[in-house]
PDB file of C-alpha atoms in Angstrom:
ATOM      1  CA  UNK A   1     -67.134 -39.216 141.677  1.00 82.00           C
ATOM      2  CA  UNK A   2     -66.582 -35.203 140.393  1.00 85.00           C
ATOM      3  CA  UNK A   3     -63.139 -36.641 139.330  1.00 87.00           C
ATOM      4  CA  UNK A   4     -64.791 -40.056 137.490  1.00 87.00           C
ATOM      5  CA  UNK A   5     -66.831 -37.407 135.845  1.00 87.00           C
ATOM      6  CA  UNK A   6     -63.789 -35.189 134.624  1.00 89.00           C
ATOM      7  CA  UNK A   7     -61.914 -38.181 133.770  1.00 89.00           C
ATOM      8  CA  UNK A   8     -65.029 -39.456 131.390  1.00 91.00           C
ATOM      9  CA  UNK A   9     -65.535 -36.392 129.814  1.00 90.00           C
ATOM     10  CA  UNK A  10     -62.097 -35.807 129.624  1.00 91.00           C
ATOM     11  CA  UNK A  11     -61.942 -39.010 127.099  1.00 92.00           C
ATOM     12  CA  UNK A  12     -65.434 -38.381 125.360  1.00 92.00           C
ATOM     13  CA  UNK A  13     -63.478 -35.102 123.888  1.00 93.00           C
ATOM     14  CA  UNK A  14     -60.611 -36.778 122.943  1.00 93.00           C
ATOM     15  CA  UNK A  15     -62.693 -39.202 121.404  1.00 92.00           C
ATOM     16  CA  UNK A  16     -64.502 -36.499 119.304  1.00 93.00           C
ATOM     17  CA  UNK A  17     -61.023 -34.785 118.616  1.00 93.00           C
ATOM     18  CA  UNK A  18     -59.789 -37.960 117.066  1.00 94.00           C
ATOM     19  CA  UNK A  19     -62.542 -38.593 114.978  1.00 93.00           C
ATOM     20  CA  UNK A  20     -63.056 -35.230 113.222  1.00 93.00           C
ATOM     21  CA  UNK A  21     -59.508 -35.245 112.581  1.00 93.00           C
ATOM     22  CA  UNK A  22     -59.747 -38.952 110.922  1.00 93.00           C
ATOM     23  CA  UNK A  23     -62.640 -37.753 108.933  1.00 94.00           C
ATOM     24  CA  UNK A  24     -60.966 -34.305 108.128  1.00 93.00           C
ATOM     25  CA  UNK A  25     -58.226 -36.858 106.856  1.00 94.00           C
ATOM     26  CA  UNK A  26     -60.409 -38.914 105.164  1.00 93.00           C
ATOM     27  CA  UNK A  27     -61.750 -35.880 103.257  1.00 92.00           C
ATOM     28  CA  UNK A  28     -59.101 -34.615 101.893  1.00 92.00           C
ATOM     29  CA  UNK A  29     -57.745 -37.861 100.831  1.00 92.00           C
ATOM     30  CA  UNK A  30     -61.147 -38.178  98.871  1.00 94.00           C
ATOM     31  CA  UNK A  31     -60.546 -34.743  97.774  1.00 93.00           C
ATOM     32  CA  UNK A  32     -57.127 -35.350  96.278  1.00 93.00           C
ATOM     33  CA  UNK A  33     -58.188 -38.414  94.622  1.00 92.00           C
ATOM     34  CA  UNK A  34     -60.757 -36.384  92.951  1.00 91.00           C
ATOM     35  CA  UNK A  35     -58.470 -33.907  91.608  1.00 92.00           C
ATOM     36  CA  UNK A  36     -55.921 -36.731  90.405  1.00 93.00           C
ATOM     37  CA  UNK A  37     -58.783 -38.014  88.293  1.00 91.00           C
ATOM     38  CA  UNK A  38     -60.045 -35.163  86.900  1.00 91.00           C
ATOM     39  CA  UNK A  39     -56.475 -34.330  85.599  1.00 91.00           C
ATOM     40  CA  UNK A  40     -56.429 -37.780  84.230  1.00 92.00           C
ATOM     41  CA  UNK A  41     -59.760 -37.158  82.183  1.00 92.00           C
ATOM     42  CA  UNK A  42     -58.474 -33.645  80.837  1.00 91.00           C
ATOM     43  CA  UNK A  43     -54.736 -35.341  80.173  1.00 89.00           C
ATOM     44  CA  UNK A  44     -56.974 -37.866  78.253  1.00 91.00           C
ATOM     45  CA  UNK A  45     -59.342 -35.219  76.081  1.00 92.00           C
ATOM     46  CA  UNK A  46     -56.046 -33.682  75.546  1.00 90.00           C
ATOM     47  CA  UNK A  47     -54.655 -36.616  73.650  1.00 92.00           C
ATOM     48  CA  UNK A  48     -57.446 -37.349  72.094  1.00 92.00           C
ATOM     49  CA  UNK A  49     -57.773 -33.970  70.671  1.00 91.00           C
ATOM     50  CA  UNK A  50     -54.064 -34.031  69.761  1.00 93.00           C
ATOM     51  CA  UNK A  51     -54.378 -37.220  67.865  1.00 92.00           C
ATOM     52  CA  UNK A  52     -57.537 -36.074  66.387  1.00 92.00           C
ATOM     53  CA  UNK A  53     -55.675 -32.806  64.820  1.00 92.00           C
ATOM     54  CA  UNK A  54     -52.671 -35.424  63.714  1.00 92.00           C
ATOM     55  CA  UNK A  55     -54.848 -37.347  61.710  1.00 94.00           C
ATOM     56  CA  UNK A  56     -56.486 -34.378  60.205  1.00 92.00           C
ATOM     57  CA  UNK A  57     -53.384 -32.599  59.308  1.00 92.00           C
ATOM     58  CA  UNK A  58     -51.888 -36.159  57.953  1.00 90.00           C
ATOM     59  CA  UNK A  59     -55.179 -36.801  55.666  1.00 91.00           C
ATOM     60  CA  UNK A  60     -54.894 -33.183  54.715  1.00 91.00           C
ATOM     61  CA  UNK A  61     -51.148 -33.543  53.996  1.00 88.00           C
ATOM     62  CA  UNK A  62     -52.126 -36.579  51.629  1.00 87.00           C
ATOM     63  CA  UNK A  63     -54.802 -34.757  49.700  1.00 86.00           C
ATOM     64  CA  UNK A  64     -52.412 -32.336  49.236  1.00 83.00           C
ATOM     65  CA  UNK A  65     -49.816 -34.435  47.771  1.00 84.00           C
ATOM     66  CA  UNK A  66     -52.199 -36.317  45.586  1.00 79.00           C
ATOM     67  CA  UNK A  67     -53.516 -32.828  43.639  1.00 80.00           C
ATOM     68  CA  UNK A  68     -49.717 -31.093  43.498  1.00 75.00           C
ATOM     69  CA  UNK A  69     -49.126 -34.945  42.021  1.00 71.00           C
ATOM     70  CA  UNK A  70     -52.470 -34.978  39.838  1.00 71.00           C
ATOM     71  CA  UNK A  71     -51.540 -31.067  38.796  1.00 74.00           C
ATOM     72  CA  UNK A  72     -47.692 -31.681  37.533  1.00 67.00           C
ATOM     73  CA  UNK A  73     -49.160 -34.878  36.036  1.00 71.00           C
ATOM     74  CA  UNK A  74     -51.674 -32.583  33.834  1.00 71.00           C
ATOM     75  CA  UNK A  75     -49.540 -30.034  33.454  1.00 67.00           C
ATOM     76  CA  UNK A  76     -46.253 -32.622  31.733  1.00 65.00           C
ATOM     77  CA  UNK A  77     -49.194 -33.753  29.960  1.00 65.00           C
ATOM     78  CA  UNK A  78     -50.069 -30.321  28.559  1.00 68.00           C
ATOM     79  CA  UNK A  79     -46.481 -29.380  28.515  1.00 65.00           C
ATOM     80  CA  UNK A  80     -47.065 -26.474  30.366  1.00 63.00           C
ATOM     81  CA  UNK A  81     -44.699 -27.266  33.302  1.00 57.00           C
ATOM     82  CA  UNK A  82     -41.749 -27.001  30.723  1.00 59.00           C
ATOM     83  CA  UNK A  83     -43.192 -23.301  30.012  1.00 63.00           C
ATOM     84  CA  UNK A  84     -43.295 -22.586  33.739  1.00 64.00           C
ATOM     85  CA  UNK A  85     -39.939 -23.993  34.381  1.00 62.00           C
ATOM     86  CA  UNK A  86     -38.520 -22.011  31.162  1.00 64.00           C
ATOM     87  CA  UNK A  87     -40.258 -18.852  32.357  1.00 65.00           C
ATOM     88  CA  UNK A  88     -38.327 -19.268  35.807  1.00 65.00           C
ATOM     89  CA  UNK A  89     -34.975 -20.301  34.763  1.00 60.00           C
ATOM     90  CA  UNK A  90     -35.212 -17.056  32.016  1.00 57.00           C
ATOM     91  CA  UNK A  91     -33.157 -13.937  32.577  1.00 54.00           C
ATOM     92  CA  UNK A  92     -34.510 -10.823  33.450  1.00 52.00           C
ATOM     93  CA  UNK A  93     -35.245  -8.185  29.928  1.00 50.00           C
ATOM     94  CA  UNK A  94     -33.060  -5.495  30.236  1.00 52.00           C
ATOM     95  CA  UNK A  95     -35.543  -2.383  29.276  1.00 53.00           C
ATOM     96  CA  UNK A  96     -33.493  -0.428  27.391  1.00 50.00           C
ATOM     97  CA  UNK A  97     -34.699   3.685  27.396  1.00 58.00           C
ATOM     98  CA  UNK A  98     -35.849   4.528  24.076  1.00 55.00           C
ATOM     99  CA  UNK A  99     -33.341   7.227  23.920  1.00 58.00           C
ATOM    100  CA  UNK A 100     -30.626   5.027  23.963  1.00 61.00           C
ATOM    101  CA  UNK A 101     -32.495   2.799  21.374  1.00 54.00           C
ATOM    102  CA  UNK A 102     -32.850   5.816  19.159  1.00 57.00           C
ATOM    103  CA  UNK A 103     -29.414   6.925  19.786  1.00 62.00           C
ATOM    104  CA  UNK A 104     -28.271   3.504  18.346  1.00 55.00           C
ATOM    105  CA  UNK A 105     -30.525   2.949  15.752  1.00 49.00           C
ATOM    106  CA  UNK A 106     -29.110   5.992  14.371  1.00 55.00           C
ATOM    107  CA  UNK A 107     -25.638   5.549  14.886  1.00 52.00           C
ATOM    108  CA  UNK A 108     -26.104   2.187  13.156  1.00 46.00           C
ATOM    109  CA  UNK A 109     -28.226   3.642  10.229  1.00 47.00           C
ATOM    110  CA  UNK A 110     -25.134   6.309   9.642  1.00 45.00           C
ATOM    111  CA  UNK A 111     -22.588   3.689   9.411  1.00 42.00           C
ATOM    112  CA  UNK A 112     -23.860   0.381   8.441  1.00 45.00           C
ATOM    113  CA  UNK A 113     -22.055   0.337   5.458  1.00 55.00           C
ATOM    114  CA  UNK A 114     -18.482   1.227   6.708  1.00 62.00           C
ATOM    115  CA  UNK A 115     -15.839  -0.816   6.807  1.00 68.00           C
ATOM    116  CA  UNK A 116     -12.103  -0.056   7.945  1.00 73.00           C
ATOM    117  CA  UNK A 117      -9.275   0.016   5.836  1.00 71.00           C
ATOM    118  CA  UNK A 118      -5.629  -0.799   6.073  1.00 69.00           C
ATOM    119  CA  UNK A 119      -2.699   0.221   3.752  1.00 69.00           C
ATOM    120  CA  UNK A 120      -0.186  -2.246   2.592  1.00 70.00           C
ATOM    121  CA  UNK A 121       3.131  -0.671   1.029  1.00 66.00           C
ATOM    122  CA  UNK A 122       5.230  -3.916  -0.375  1.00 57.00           C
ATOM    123  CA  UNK A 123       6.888  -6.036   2.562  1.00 51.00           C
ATOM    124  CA  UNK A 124       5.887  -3.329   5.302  1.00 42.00           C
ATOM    125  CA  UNK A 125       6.297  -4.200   9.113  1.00 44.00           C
ATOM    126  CA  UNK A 126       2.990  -6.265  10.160  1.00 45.00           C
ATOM    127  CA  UNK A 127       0.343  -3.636  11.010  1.00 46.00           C
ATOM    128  CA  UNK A 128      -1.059  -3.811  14.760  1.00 45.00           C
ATOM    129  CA  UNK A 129      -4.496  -3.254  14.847  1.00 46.00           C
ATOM    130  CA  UNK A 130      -6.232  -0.920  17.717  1.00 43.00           C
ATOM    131  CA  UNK A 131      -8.780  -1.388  20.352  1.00 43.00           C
ATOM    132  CA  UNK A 132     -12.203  -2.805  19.457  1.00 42.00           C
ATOM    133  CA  UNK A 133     -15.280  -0.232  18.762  1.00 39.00           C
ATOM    134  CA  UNK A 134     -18.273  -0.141  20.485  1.00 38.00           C
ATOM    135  CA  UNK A 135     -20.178   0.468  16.845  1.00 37.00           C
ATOM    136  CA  UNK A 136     -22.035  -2.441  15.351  1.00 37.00           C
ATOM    137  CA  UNK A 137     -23.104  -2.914  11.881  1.00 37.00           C
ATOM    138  CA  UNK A 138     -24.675  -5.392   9.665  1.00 39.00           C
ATOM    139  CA  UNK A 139     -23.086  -7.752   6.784  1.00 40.00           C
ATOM    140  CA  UNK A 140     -23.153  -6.939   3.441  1.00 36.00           C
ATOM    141  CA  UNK A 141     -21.029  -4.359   2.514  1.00 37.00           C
ATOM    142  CA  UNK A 142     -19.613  -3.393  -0.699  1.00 35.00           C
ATOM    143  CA  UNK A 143     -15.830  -3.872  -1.603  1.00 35.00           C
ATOM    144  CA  UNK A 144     -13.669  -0.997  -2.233  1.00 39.00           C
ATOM    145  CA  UNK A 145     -11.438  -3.331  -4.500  1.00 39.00           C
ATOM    146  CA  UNK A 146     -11.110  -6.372  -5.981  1.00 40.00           C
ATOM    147  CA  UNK A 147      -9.709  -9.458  -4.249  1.00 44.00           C
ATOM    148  CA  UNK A 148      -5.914  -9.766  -4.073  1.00 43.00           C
ATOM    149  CA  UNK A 149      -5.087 -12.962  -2.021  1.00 45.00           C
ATOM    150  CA  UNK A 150      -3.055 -14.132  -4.857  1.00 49.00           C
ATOM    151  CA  UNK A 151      -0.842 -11.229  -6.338  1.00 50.00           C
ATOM    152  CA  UNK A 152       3.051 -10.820  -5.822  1.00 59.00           C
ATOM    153  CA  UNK A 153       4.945  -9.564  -2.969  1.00 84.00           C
ATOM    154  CA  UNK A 154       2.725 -10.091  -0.342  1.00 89.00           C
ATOM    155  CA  UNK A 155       3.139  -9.106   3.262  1.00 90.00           C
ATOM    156  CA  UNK A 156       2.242 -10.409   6.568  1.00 91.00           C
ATOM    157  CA  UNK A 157      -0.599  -7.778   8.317  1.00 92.00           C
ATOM    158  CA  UNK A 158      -1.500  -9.054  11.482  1.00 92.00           C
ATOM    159  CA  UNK A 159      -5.060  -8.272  12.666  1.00 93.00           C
ATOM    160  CA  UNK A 160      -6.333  -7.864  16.462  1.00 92.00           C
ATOM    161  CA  UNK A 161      -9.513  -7.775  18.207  1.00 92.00           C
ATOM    162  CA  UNK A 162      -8.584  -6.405  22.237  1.00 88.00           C
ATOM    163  CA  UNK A 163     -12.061  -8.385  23.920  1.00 83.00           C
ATOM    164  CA  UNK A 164     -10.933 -11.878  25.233  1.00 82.00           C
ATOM    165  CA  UNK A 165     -13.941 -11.823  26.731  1.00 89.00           C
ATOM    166  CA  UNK A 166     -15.642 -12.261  23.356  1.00 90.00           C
ATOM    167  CA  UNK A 167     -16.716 -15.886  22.678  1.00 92.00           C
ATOM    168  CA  UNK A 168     -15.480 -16.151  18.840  1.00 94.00           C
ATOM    169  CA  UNK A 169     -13.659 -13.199  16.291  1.00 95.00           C
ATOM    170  CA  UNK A 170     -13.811 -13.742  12.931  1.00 96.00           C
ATOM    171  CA  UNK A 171     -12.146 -12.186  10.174  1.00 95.00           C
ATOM    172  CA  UNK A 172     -13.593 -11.266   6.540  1.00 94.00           C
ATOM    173  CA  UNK A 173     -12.844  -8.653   3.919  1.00 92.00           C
ATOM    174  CA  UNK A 174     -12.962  -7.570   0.258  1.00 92.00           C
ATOM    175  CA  UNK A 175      -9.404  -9.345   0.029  1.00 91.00           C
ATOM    176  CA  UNK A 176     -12.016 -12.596   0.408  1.00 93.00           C
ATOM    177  CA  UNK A 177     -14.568 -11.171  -1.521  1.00 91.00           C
ATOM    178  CA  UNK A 178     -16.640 -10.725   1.246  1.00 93.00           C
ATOM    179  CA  UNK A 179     -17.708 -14.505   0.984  1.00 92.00           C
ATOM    180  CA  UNK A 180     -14.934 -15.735   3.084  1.00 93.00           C
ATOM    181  CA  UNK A 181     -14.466 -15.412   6.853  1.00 95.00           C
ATOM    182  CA  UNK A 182     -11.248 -17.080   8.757  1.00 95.00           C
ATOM    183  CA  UNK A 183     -11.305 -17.382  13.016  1.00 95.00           C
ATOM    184  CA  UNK A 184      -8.947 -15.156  15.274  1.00 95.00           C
ATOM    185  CA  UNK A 185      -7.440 -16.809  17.702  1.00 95.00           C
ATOM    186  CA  UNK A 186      -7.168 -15.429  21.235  1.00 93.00           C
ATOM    187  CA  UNK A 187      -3.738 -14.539  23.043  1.00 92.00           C
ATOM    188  CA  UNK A 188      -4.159 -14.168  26.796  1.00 90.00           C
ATOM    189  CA  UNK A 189      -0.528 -12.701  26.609  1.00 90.00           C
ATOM    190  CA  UNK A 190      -1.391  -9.688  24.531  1.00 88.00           C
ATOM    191  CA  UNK A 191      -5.142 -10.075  25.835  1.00 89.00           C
ATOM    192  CA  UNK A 192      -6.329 -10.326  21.829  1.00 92.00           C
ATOM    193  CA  UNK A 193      -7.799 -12.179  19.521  1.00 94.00           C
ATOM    194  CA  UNK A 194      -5.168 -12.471  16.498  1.00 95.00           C
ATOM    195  CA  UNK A 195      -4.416 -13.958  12.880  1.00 95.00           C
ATOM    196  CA  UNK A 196      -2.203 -13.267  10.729  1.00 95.00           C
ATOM    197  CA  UNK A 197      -3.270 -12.298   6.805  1.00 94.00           C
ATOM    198  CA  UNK A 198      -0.650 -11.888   3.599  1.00 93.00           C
ATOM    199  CA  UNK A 199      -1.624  -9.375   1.408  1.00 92.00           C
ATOM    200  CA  UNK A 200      -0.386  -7.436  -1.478  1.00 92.00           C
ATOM    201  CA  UNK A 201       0.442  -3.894  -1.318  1.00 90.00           C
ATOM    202  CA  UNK A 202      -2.949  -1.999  -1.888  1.00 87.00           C
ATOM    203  CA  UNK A 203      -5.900  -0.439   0.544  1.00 89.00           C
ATOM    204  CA  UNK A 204      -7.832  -3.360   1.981  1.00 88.00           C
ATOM    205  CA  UNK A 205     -11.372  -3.038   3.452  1.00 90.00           C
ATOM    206  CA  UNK A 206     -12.197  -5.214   6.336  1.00 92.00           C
ATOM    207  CA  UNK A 207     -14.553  -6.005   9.286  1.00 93.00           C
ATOM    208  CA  UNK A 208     -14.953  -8.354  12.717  1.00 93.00           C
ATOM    209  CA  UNK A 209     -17.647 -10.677  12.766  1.00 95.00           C
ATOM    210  CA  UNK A 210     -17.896 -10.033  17.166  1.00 94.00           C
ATOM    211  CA  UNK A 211     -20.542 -12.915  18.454  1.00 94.00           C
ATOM    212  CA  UNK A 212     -22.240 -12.884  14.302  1.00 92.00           C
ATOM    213  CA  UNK A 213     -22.513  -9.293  15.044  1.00 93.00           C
ATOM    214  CA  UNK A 214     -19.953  -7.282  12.381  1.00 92.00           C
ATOM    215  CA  UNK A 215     -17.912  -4.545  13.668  1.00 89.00           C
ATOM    216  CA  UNK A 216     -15.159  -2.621  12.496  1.00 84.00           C
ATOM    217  CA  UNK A 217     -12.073  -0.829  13.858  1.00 83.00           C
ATOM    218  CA  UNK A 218     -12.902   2.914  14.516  1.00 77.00           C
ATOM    219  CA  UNK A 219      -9.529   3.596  15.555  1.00 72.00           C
ATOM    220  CA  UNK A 220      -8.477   2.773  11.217  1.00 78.00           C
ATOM    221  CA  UNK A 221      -9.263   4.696   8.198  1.00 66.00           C
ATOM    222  CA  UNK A 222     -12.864   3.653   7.308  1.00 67.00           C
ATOM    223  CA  UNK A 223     -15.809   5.199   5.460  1.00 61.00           C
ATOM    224  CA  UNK A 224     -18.387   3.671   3.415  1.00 61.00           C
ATOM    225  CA  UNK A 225     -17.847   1.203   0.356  1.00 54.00           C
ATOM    226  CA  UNK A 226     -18.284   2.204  -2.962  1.00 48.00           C
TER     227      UNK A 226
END
């Protein structure tokens, strides 16, 4: 009977053991399925809340387009989108220090009505002209003599202008009357612009016309007209 007993209680335990492991089981099963759903619900706020901010930032992104559009429409119509595009595209004003300015000015005011002069003695030897001068002076000078295109003995005085990089050299002088002005023609061989003149024997004035901006060759005889 003591032994029955044992043998009873024995599976009574067992029993118990079983059970509150099954429900332990069962718990934590529950409890897992819990957690798998709450992470579904905050994987689904977090979509929603993504696809909320997408469509915001796309409706933004459209009302954004439509004024830029609606602006560069008002502004062709005004024309001020030219300006703007103008102002952009401009170069940079060089300030210039008003010493410098002064400094020119002056050296310009001294001079302006210089001109260089060149000798021709019968059939001399073509006369090569120097370097260019950094001096710049206005048109309208005076001639020193009268024109003499068209005398006897003339000789061939070839004129040069040493800046290739200039952009067009022209020639005039009181040989032309001052009226006339005839294109130099650059030579990448002797890194000048060049033409070739015949003149009579006599002093001839005569200038560059650098870029429209007249010049003469400070490196000749030259002094004002009279």
């Amino acid at each position: 009977e003591r032994v029955e007993k044992e043998r009873v209680e024995k599976e009574r335990v067992e029993k118990e053991r079983l059970e509150k492991e099954r429900l332990e089981k069962e718990e934590e099963r529950l409890e897992k399925e819990r957690l798998v759903e709450e992470l579904l619900a905050m994987e689904q706020v977090e979509m929603e809340r993504a696809e909320k901010e997408r469509v915001e930032k796309e409706r933004v992104r459209e009302e954004s387009t439509k004024t830029n559009v609606s602006d560069v429409m008002k502004k062709v119509e005004s024309g001020q989108l030219e300006k703007e595009s103008e102002a952009r595209h401009a170069p940079a004003k060089e300030e210039i220090p008003k010493a410098d300015v002064k400094e020119k000015v002056e050296k310009v005011e001294q001079a302006q009505n210089n001109s260089a002069s060149v000798q021709v003695m019968g059939r001399a030897k073509p006369e090569k002209k120097p370097e260019q001068s950094d001096q710049q002076f206005q048109p309208g000078s005076s001639s020193d003599g009268a024109p003499a295109n068209n005398g006897p003995q003339l000789s061939e005085v070839k004129f040069m202008w040493n800046a290739l990089q200039a952009k067009t050299v022209e020639l005039s002088g009181n040989f032309w009357g001052w009226t006339r002005r005839e294109h130099l023609t650059a030579n990448p061989e002797t890194g000048a612009w060049e033409i070739t003149v015949n003149l009579p024997p006599g002093l001839h004035h005569f200038k560059y016309i650098v870029d429209d901006v007249w010049m003469y060759d400070i490196r000749c005889k030259n002094g004002p007209d009279e």
